[in-house]
PDB file of C-alpha atoms in Angstrom:
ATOM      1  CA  UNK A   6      29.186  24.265 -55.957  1.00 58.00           C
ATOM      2  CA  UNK A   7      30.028  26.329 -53.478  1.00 63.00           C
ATOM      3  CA  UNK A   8      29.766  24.856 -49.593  1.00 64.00           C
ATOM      4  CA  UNK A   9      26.785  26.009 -47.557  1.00 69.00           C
ATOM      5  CA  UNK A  10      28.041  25.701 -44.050  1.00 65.00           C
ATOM      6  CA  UNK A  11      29.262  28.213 -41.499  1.00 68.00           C
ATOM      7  CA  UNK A  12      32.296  30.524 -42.341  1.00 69.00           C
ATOM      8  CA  UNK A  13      34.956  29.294 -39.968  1.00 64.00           C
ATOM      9  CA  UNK A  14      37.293  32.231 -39.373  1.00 67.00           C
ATOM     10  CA  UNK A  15      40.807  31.127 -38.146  1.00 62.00           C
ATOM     11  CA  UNK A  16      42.828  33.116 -35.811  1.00 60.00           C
ATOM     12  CA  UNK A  17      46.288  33.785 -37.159  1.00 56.00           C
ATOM     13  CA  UNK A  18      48.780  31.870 -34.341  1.00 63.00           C
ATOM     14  CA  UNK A  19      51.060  33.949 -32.517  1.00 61.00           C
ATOM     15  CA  UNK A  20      54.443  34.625 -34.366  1.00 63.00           C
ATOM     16  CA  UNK A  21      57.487  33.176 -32.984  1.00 64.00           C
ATOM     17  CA  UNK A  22      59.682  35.244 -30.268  1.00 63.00           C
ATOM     18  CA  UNK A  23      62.565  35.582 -32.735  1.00 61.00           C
ATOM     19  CA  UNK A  24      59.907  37.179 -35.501  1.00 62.00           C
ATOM     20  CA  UNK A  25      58.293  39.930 -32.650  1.00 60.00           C
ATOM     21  CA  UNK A  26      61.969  40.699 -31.334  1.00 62.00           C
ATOM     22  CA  UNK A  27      62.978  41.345 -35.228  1.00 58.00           C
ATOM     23  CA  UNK A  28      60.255  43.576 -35.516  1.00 54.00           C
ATOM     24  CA  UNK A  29      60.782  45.487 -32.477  1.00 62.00           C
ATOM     25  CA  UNK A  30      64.355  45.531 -32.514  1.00 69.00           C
ATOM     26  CA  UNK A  31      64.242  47.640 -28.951  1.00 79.00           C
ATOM     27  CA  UNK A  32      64.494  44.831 -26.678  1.00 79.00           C
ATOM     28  CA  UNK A  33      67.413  43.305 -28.075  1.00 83.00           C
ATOM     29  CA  UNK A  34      68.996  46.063 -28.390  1.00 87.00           C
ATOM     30  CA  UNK A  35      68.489  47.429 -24.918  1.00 89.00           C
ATOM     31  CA  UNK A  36      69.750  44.155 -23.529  1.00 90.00           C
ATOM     32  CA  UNK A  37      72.693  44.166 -25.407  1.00 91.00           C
ATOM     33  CA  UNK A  38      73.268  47.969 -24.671  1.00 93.00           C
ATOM     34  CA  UNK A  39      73.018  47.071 -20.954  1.00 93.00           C
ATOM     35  CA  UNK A  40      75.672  44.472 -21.119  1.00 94.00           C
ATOM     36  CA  UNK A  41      78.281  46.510 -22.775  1.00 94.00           C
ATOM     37  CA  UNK A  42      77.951  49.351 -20.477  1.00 94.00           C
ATOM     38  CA  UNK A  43      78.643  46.828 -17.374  1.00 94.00           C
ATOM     39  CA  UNK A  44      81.628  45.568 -19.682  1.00 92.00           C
ATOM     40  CA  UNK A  45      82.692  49.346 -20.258  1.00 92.00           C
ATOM     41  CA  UNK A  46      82.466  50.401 -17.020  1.00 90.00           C
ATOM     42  CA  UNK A  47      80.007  53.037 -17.016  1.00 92.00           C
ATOM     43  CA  UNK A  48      76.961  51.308 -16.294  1.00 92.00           C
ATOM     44  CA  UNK A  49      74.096  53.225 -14.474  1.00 92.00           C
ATOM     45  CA  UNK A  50      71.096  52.402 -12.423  1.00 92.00           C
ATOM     46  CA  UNK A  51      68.856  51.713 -15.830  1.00 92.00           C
ATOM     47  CA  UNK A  52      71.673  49.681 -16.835  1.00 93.00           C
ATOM     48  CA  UNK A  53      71.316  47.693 -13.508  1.00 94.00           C
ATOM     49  CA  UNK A  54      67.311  47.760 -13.740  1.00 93.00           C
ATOM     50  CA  UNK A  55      67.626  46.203 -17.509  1.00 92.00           C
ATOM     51  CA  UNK A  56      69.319  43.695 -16.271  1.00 94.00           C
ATOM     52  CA  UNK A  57      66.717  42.813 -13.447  1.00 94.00           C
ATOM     53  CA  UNK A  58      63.696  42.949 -16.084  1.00 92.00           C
ATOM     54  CA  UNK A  59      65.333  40.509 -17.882  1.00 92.00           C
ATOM     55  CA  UNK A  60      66.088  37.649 -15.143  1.00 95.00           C
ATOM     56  CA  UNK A  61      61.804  37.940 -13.782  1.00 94.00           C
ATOM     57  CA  UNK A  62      60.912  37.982 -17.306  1.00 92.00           C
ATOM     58  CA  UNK A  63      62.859  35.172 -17.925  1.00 93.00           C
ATOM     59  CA  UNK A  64      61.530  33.175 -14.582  1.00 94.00           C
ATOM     60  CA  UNK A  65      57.973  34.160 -14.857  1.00 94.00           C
ATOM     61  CA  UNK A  66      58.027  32.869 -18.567  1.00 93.00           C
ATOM     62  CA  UNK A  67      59.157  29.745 -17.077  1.00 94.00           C
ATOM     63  CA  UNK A  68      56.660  29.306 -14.868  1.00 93.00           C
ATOM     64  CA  UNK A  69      54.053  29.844 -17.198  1.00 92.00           C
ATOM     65  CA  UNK A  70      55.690  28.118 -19.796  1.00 89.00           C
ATOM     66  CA  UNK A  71      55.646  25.229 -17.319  1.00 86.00           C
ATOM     67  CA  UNK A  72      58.205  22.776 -18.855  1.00 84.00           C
ATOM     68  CA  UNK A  73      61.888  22.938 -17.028  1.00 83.00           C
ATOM     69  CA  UNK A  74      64.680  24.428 -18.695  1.00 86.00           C
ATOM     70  CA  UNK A  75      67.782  23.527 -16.017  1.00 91.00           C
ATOM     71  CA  UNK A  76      70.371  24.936 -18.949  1.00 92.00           C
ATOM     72  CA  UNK A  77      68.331  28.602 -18.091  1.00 94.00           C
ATOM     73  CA  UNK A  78      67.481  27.975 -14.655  1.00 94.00           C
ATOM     74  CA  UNK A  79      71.294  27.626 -13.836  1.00 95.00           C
ATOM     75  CA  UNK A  80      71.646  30.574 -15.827  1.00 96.00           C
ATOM     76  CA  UNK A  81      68.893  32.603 -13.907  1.00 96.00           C
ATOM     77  CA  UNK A  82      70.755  31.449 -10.719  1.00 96.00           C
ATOM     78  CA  UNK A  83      74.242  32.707 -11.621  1.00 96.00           C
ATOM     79  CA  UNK A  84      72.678  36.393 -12.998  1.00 96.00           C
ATOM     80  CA  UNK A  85      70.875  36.213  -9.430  1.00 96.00           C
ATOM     81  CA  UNK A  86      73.940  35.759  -7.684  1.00 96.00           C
ATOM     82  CA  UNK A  87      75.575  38.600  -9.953  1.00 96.00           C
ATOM     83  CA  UNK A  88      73.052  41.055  -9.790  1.00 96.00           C
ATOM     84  CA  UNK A  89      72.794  40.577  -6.006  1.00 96.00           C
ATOM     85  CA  UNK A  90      76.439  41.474  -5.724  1.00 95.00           C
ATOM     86  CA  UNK A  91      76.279  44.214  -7.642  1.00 95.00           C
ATOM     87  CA  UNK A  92      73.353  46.010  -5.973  1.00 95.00           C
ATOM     88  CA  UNK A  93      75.411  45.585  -2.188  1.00 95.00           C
ATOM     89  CA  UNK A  94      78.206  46.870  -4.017  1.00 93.00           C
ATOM     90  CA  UNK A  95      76.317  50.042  -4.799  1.00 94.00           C
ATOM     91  CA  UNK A  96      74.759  50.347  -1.780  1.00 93.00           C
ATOM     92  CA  UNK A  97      78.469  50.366  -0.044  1.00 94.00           C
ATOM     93  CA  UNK A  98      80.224  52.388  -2.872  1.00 91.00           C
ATOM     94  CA  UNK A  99      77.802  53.980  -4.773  1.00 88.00           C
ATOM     95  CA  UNK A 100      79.424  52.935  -7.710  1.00 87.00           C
ATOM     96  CA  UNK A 101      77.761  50.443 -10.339  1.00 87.00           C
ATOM     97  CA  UNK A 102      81.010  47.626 -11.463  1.00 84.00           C
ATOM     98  CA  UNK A 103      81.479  44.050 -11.790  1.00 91.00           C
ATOM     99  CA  UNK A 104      84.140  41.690 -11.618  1.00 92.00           C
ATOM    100  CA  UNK A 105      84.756  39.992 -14.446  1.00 93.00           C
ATOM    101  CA  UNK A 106      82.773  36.704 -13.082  1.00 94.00           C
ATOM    102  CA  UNK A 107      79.997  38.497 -12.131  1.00 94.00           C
ATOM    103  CA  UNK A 108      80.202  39.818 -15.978  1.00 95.00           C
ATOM    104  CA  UNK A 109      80.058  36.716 -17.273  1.00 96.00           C
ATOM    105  CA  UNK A 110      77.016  35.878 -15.721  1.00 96.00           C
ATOM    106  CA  UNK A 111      75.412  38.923 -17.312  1.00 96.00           C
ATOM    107  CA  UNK A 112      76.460  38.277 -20.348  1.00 96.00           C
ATOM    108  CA  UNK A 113      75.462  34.306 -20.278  1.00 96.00           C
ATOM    109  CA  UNK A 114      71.815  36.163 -18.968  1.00 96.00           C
ATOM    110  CA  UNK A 115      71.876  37.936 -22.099  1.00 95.00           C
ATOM    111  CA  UNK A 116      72.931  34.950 -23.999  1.00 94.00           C
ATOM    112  CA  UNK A 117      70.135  32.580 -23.075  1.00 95.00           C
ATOM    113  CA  UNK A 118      67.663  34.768 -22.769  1.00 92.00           C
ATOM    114  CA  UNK A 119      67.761  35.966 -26.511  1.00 89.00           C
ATOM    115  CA  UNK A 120      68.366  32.356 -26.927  1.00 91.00           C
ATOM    116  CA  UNK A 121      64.971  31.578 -24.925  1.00 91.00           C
ATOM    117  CA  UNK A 122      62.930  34.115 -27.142  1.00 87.00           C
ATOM    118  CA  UNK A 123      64.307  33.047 -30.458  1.00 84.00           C
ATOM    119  CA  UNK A 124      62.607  29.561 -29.491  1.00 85.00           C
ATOM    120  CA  UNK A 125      59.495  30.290 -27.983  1.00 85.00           C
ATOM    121  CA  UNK A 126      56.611  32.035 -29.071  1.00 81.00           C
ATOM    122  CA  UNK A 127      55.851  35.960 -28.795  1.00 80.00           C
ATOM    123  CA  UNK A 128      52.311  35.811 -26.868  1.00 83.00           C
ATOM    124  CA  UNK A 129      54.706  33.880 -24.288  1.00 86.00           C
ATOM    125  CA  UNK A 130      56.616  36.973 -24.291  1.00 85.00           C
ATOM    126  CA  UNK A 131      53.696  39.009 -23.840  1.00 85.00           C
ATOM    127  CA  UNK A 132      51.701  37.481 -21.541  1.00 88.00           C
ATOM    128  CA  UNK A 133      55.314  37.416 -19.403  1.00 89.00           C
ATOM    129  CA  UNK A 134      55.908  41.011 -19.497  1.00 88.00           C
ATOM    130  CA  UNK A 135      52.283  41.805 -18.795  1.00 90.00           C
ATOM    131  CA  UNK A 136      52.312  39.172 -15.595  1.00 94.00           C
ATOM    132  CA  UNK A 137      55.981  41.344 -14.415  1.00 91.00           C
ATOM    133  CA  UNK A 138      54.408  44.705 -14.987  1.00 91.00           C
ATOM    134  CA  UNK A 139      51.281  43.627 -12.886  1.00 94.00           C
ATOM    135  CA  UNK A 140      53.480  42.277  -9.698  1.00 93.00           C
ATOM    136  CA  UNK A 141      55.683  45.132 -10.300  1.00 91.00           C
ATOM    137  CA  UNK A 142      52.358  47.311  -9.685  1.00 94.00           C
ATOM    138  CA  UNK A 143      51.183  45.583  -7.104  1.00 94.00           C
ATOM    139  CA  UNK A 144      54.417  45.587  -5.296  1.00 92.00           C
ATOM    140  CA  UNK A 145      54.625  49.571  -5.404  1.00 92.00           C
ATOM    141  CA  UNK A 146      51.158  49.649  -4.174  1.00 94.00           C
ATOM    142  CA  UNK A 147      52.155  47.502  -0.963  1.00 94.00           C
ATOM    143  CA  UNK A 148      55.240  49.649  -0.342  1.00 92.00           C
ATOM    144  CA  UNK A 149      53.140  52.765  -0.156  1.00 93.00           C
ATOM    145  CA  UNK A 150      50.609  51.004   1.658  1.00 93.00           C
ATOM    146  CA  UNK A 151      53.597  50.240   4.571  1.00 93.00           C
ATOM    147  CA  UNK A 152      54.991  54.000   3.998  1.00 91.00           C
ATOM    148  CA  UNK A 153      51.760  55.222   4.857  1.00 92.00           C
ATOM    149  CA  UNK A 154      50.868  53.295   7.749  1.00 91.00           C
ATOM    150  CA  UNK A 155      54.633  53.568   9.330  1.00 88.00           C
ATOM    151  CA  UNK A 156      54.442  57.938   8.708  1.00 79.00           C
TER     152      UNK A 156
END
């Protein structure tokens, strides 16, 4: 006999960070692409701005995550550090290069990031990139804000 109760209707749990980045290949990819044109030498501004997507999605996934990871924090650090350098050189040269420590830090960023994702879950993922694209919106909004109260 058949169960009179409610229907219970279980939500399917979030697939795993390495599963969404498999199925969406573009992130990964990009990343990677972004690396090997610092490595190359002809690395561009969307190079550059890859690179900075990736260390405040990796720290505002931390912070929402909420447990500690020093191995990625230290990592965060040195690509902070790296990318730092790299934007004042472009700003004196106009020219977007590293030196070859400031390379490895990219590449370690690269590293435990795609690490980071392959172990945690993709709505952690999500809800990161949706908390970066709403500071990154409310950022803009504040620099216009100043730009049209300074003109």
């Amino acid at each position: 006999m058949r169960k009179r109760g409610a229907q219970i209707k279980h939500r399917a749990k979030a697939p795993p960070g390495l599963v969404c980045i498999s199925v969406d290949p573009r992130y990964e990819t990009q990343l990677l692409s972004s690396v090997q044109a610092f490595r190359q030498g002809y690395a561009g501004t969307d190079h550059y701005l890859d690179m900075v997507d990736t260390h405040d999605l990796m720290r505002i996934a931390l912070q929402i995550h909420g447990q500690p990871d020093t191995s990625v924090t230290a990592a965060l650090d040195l690509a902070c550090m790296a990318l730092e350098n790299i934007r004042d050189r472009y700003d004196e040269k106009g020219r977007m290069g590293t030196t070859s420590s400031e390379f490895d830090a990219l590449q370690l960023l690269a590293d435990v990031c795609l690490n980071y994702w392959s172990r945690h879950s993709g709505a952690l993922f999500h809800a990161a990139y949706r908390e970066m694209v709403r500071v990154r919106r409310a950022d803009y909004a504040r620099v216009q804000a100043e730009r049209e109260a300074a003109a």
